[in-house]
PDB file of C-alpha atoms and ligand atoms in Angstrom:
ATOM      1  CA  MET A 101      22.985 -22.527  -4.388  1.00  0.00           C
ATOM      2  CA  ARG A 102      21.880 -18.882  -4.688  1.00  0.00           C
ATOM      3  CA  LYS A 103      21.375 -17.476  -1.499  1.00  0.00           C
ATOM      4  CA  VAL A 104      17.701 -15.763   0.182  1.00  0.00           C
ATOM      5  CA  SER A 105      17.559 -12.282  -0.659  1.00  0.00           C
ATOM      6  CA  GLN A 106      16.206  -9.958   1.877  1.00  0.00           C
ATOM      7  CA  VAL A 107      12.977  -9.647  -0.109  1.00  0.00           C
ATOM      8  CA  ASP A 108      12.207 -12.984   0.113  1.00  0.00           C
ATOM      9  CA  GLN A 109      13.427 -13.835   3.191  1.00  0.00           C
ATOM     10  CA  LEU A 110      10.546 -10.809   4.059  1.00  0.00           C
ATOM     11  CA  LYS A 111       8.174 -12.551   1.549  1.00  0.00           C
ATOM     12  CA  THR A 112       8.269 -15.784   3.511  1.00  0.00           C
ATOM     13  CA  GLU A 113       7.269 -13.593   7.002  1.00  0.00           C
ATOM     14  CA  LEU A 114       4.663 -11.704   5.703  1.00  0.00           C
ATOM     15  CA  ALA A 115       3.017 -15.056   3.504  1.00  0.00           C
ATOM     16  CA  ASN A 116       3.326 -16.612   7.472  1.00  0.00           C
ATOM     17  CA  LEU A 117       2.148 -13.323   9.393  1.00  0.00           C
ATOM     18  CA  ALA A 118      -1.474 -14.117   7.009  1.00  0.00           C
ATOM     19  CA  SER A 119      -1.777 -17.033   7.189  1.00  0.00           C
ATOM     20  CA  GLU A 120      -1.347 -16.800  11.203  1.00  0.00           C
ATOM     21  CA  THR A 121      -3.142 -13.448  11.492  1.00  0.00           C
ATOM     22  CA  LYS A 122      -7.020 -13.800  12.153  1.00  0.00           C
ATOM     23  CA  SER A 123      -8.518 -10.506  11.502  1.00  0.00           C
ATOM     24  CA  ALA A 124      -7.517  -8.666   8.249  1.00  0.00           C
ATOM     25  CA  GLN A 125      -7.341  -5.386  10.372  1.00  0.00           C
ATOM     26  CA  GLU A 126      -4.789  -7.012  12.618  1.00  0.00           C
ATOM     27  CA  LEU A 127      -2.780  -8.181   9.276  1.00  0.00           C
ATOM     28  CA  MET A 128      -2.801  -4.507   7.489  1.00  0.00           C
ATOM     29  CA  SER A 129      -1.654  -3.195  10.742  1.00  0.00           C
ATOM     30  CA  ARG A 130       1.676  -6.116  11.028  1.00  0.00           C
ATOM     31  CA  MET A 131       2.182  -5.127   7.268  1.00  0.00           C
ATOM     32  CA  VAL A 132       2.899  -1.517   7.463  1.00  0.00           C
ATOM     33  CA  LYS A 133       5.021  -2.188  10.655  1.00  0.00           C
ATOM     34  CA  LEU A 134       6.833  -4.950   9.014  1.00  0.00           C
ATOM     35  CA  LEU A 135       7.540  -3.395   5.662  1.00  0.00           C
ATOM     36  CA  HIS A 136       8.498  -0.065   7.017  1.00  0.00           C
ATOM     37  CA  ALA A 137      11.314  -1.177   9.672  1.00  0.00           C
ATOM     38  CA  ARG A 138      12.651  -3.314   7.076  1.00  0.00           C
ATOM     39  CA  MET A 139      12.450  -1.190   2.930  1.00  0.00           C
ATOM     40  CA  LEU A 140      14.518   1.632   4.614  1.00  0.00           C
ATOM     41  CA  LYS A 141      13.414   3.790   1.486  1.00  0.00           C
ATOM     42  CA  TYR A 142       9.794   2.643   2.704  1.00  0.00           C
ATOM     43  CA  ASN A 143       9.269   5.812   4.747  1.00  0.00           C
ATOM     44  CA  TRP A 144       5.664   6.046   4.928  1.00  0.00           C
ATOM     45  CA  VAL A 145       3.649   2.858   4.297  1.00  0.00           C
ATOM     46  CA  GLY A 146      -0.383   2.912   4.544  1.00  0.00           C
ATOM     47  CA  PHE A 147      -3.808   1.105   3.160  1.00  0.00           C
ATOM     48  CA  TYR A 148      -6.830   3.214   2.024  1.00  0.00           C
ATOM     49  CA  MET A 149      -9.467   0.611   2.087  1.00  0.00           C
ATOM     50  CA  LEU A 150     -12.983   1.773  -0.805  1.00  0.00           C
ATOM     51  CA  GLU A 151     -15.786   3.239   1.234  1.00  0.00           C
ATOM     52  CA  GLN A 152     -18.998   3.199  -0.995  1.00  0.00           C
ATOM     53  CA  GLY A 153     -20.437   6.574   0.716  1.00  0.00           C
ATOM     54  CA  PRO A 154     -24.734   6.230   0.803  1.00  0.00           C
ATOM     55  CA  PRO A 155     -26.089   7.656  -2.497  1.00  0.00           C
ATOM     56  CA  PRO A 156     -25.123  10.087  -3.941  1.00  0.00           C
ATOM     57  CA  GLN A 157     -22.007  10.090  -2.052  1.00  0.00           C
ATOM     58  CA  PRO A 158     -19.119   8.886  -3.778  1.00  0.00           C
ATOM     59  CA  PRO A 159     -17.170   6.624  -3.255  1.00  0.00           C
ATOM     60  CA  MET A 160     -13.899   7.500  -1.256  1.00  0.00           C
ATOM     61  CA  LEU A 161     -10.291   6.029  -0.255  1.00  0.00           C
ATOM     62  CA  VAL A 162     -10.382   5.735   3.232  1.00  0.00           C
ATOM     63  CA  LEU A 163      -6.898   5.923   5.333  1.00  0.00           C
ATOM     64  CA  GLY A 164      -7.062   2.731   7.636  1.00  0.00           C
ATOM     65  CA  SER A 165      -3.503   1.139   8.660  1.00  0.00           C
ATOM     66  CA  PHE A 166      -0.380   3.660   8.563  1.00  0.00           C
ATOM     67  CA  GLU A 167       3.400   4.444   9.669  1.00  0.00           C
ATOM     68  CA  GLY A 168       5.144   7.646   9.004  1.00  0.00           C
ATOM     69  CA  ALA A 169       4.036  10.393   9.710  1.00  0.00           C
ATOM     70  CA  MET A 170       0.527  11.769   9.918  1.00  0.00           C
ATOM     71  CA  THR A 171      -0.969  12.335   6.342  1.00  0.00           C
ATOM     72  CA  PRO A 172      -3.731  15.034   6.211  1.00  0.00           C
ATOM     73  CA  HIS A 173      -4.956  13.253   3.196  1.00  0.00           C
ATOM     74  CA  THR A 174      -7.560  11.018   5.226  1.00  0.00           C
ATOM     75  CA  ARG A 175      -9.876  10.775   2.906  1.00  0.00           C
ATOM     76  CA  ILE A 176      -8.974  10.636  -0.530  1.00  0.00           C
ATOM     77  CA  ALA A 177     -11.687  10.717  -4.066  1.00  0.00           C
ATOM     78  CA  LEU A 178     -11.315   8.158  -6.896  1.00  0.00           C
ATOM     79  CA  ASN A 179     -10.842  11.056  -9.204  1.00  0.00           C
ATOM     80  CA  GLN A 180      -7.472  12.761  -6.499  1.00  0.00           C
ATOM     81  CA  GLY A 181      -3.989  11.593  -6.272  1.00  0.00           C
ATOM     82  CA  ILE A 182      -1.569   9.171  -7.189  1.00  0.00           C
ATOM     83  CA  CYS A 183      -4.040   6.814  -4.822  1.00  0.00           C
ATOM     84  CA  GLY A 184      -7.047   7.792  -6.446  1.00  0.00           C
ATOM     85  CA  ALA A 185      -5.781   6.627 -10.248  1.00  0.00           C
ATOM     86  CA  ALA A 186      -4.625   3.351  -8.735  1.00  0.00           C
ATOM     87  CA  ALA A 187      -7.848   3.096  -7.229  1.00  0.00           C
ATOM     88  CA  SER A 188      -9.789   3.942 -10.445  1.00  0.00           C
ATOM     89  CA  SER A 189      -8.091   2.379 -12.847  1.00  0.00           C
ATOM     90  CA  GLY A 190      -7.102  -0.866 -10.999  1.00  0.00           C
ATOM     91  CA  LYS A 191      -3.325  -0.727 -12.017  1.00  0.00           C
ATOM     92  CA  THR A 192      -0.458  -0.378 -10.017  1.00  0.00           C
ATOM     93  CA  VAL A 193       0.863   3.475 -10.643  1.00  0.00           C
ATOM     94  CA  VAL A 194       4.726   4.073  -9.591  1.00  0.00           C
ATOM     95  CA  VAL A 195       5.481   7.132  -9.848  1.00  0.00           C
ATOM     96  CA  ASP A 196       9.497   8.599  -9.419  1.00  0.00           C
ATOM     97  CA  ASP A 197       9.153  11.948  -8.893  1.00  0.00           C
ATOM     98  CA  VAL A 198       5.778  12.914  -7.400  1.00  0.00           C
ATOM     99  CA  SER A 199       7.115  16.394  -8.257  1.00  0.00           C
ATOM    100  CA  LYS A 200       6.555  16.187 -12.115  1.00  0.00           C
ATOM    101  CA  ASP A 201       3.094  14.235 -11.563  1.00  0.00           C
ATOM    102  CA  PRO A 202       0.394  16.772 -11.586  1.00  0.00           C
ATOM    103  CA  ARG A 203      -1.912  13.983  -9.938  1.00  0.00           C
ATOM    104  CA  TYR A 204       0.270  13.889  -6.640  1.00  0.00           C
ATOM    105  CA  LEU A 205      -1.485  14.806  -3.855  1.00  0.00           C
ATOM    106  CA  ALA A 206       1.656  16.068  -1.090  1.00  0.00           C
ATOM    107  CA  CYS A 207       1.873  14.409   2.060  1.00  0.00           C
ATOM    108  CA  SER A 208       5.258  15.491   3.485  1.00  0.00           C
ATOM    109  CA  GLN A 209       7.407  17.822   2.058  1.00  0.00           C
ATOM    110  CA  GLU A 210      10.323  14.877   1.883  1.00  0.00           C
ATOM    111  CA  THR A 211       8.122  12.763  -0.170  1.00  0.00           C
ATOM    112  CA  LYS A 212      10.204  12.068  -3.944  1.00  0.00           C
ATOM    113  CA  SER A 213       8.705   8.634  -5.175  1.00  0.00           C
ATOM    114  CA  GLU A 214       5.376   7.090  -4.848  1.00  0.00           C
ATOM    115  CA  ILE A 215       3.546   2.851  -5.001  1.00  0.00           C
ATOM    116  CA  ALA A 216       0.235   2.626  -4.986  1.00  0.00           C
ATOM    117  CA  VAL A 217      -0.629  -0.592  -5.769  1.00  0.00           C
ATOM    118  CA  PRO A 218      -4.896  -1.850  -5.521  1.00  0.00           C
ATOM    119  CA  ILE A 219      -6.498  -4.398  -3.628  1.00  0.00           C
ATOM    120  CA  PHE A 220      -8.837  -6.705  -5.120  1.00  0.00           C
ATOM    121  CA  VAL A 221     -11.440  -8.713  -2.744  1.00  0.00           C
ATOM    122  CA  CYS A 222     -12.712 -11.465  -5.498  1.00  0.00           C
ATOM    123  CA  GLY A 223     -11.779  -9.350  -8.298  1.00  0.00           C
ATOM    124  CA  LYS A 224     -13.818  -6.357  -6.603  1.00  0.00           C
ATOM    125  CA  LEU A 225     -11.686  -2.697  -5.600  1.00  0.00           C
ATOM    126  CA  ALA A 226     -11.602  -3.319  -1.661  1.00  0.00           C
ATOM    127  CA  GLY A 227      -8.754  -0.503  -0.996  1.00  0.00           C
ATOM    128  CA  GLU A 228      -4.935  -0.339  -1.511  1.00  0.00           C
ATOM    129  CA  LEU A 229      -1.565  -0.769  -0.421  1.00  0.00           C
ATOM    130  CA  ASP A 230       0.279   3.224  -0.672  1.00  0.00           C
ATOM    131  CA  ILE A 231       4.039   4.009  -0.153  1.00  0.00           C
ATOM    132  CA  ASP A 232       5.909   6.989  -0.118  1.00  0.00           C
ATOM    133  CA  SER A 233       9.689   7.214  -0.036  1.00  0.00           C
ATOM    134  CA  HIS A 234      12.251   9.881   0.586  1.00  0.00           C
ATOM    135  CA  PHE A 235      14.302   8.862  -2.284  1.00  0.00           C
ATOM    136  CA  PRO A 236      13.471   9.640  -5.832  1.00  0.00           C
ATOM    137  CA  ALA A 237      12.766   6.120  -8.298  1.00  0.00           C
ATOM    138  CA  ALA A 238      12.795   4.003  -5.074  1.00  0.00           C
ATOM    139  CA  PHE A 239      10.314   2.050  -6.323  1.00  0.00           C
ATOM    140  CA  GLY A 240      11.737  -0.949  -9.078  1.00  0.00           C
ATOM    141  CA  VAL A 241      10.563  -4.066 -10.260  1.00  0.00           C
ATOM    142  CA  VAL A 242      11.765  -6.029  -6.708  1.00  0.00           C
ATOM    143  CA  ASP A 243       9.748  -3.146  -4.869  1.00  0.00           C
ATOM    144  CA  ARG A 244       6.499  -3.297  -6.926  1.00  0.00           C
ATOM    145  CA  GLU A 245       6.367  -7.254  -7.178  1.00  0.00           C
ATOM    146  CA  LEU A 246       6.536  -6.753  -3.079  1.00  0.00           C
ATOM    147  CA  VAL A 247       4.074  -4.151  -2.929  1.00  0.00           C
ATOM    148  CA  GLU A 248       1.578  -6.299  -5.308  1.00  0.00           C
ATOM    149  CA  TYR A 249       2.568  -9.890  -3.345  1.00  0.00           C
ATOM    150  CA  CYS A 250       0.992  -7.578  -0.308  1.00  0.00           C
ATOM    151  CA  ALA A 251      -1.821  -5.887  -1.592  1.00  0.00           C
ATOM    152  CA  SER A 252      -2.687  -9.630  -2.793  1.00  0.00           C
ATOM    153  CA  LEU A 253      -1.904 -11.214   0.301  1.00  0.00           C
ATOM    154  CA  VAL A 254      -4.918  -8.334   2.174  1.00  0.00           C
ATOM    155  CA  GLY A 255      -7.035  -9.166  -0.794  1.00  0.00           C
ATOM    156  CA  GLU A 256      -7.037 -13.152   0.010  1.00  0.00           C
ATOM    157  CA  HIS A 257      -7.117 -12.558   4.371  1.00  0.00           C
ATOM    158  CA  LEU A 258     -10.199 -10.129   3.196  1.00  0.00           C
ATOM    159  CA  ALA A 259     -11.480 -12.546   0.626  1.00  0.00           C
ATOM    160  CA  LYS A 260     -11.904 -15.276   3.237  1.00  0.00           C
ATOM    161  CA  ASN A 261     -14.515 -13.124   5.047  1.00  0.00           C
ATOM    162  CA  HIS A 262     -16.697 -13.066   2.417  1.00  0.00           C
ATOM    163  CA  ARG A 263     -16.890 -16.456   2.189  1.00  0.00           C
TER     164      ARG A 263
HETATM  165  N1  SME Q 203       0.215  11.088  -2.358  1.00  0.00           N
HETATM  166  C1  SME Q 203      -1.111  10.649  -2.026  1.00  0.00           C
HETATM  167  C2  SME Q 203      -1.728  10.851  -0.547  1.00  0.00           C
HETATM  168  C3  SME Q 203      -1.525  10.240   0.092  1.00  0.00           C
HETATM  169  S1  SME Q 203      -0.001  10.519   1.580  1.00  0.00           S
HETATM  170  O1  SME Q 203       1.304  10.155   0.467  1.00  0.00           O
HETATM  171  C4  SME Q 203      -0.302   9.411   2.542  1.00  0.00           C
HETATM  172  C5  SME Q 203      -1.762  10.800  -3.655  1.00  0.00           C
HETATM  173  O2  SME Q 203      -1.306  11.375  -4.601  1.00  0.00           O
HETATM  174  O3  SME Q 203      -2.710  10.444  -4.102  1.00  0.00           O
END
């Protein structure tokens, strides 16, 4: 029989967490802690949630629960950074070497690679899960699937409050 991988085990824990947690806020706060603690290359893990400012102010990504060093980027416009690129395209963005990506907004000198995954609620963008690593090219296929799974768990949880 196949040995359950560390990531499969973590996915099961995350699914259990999502089903037992009452508020999406609590789910996000516990999820960043769990990912940061278990995935050794995930050195900064945080949520940015979409805030629709009153017109004519543009929508912004606002820092939510996070684990890791404080970032200067607490509010990010949709046309800025890796975060803005993921949010505005609605697609996962993986950057293997942030020093070579002109979109990158620096958070820590140590960051070498990054992944940003949009979160959808009933098909509409609600925010994203952003992870930085001190290691180059830290986010492979398995990581991408894991982070997209986390984003979908949060999206489904947030959708419950919309029903
Ligand atoms: N690097 C991100 C900014 C957020 S920090 O990494 C926490 C970006 O380029 O959008």
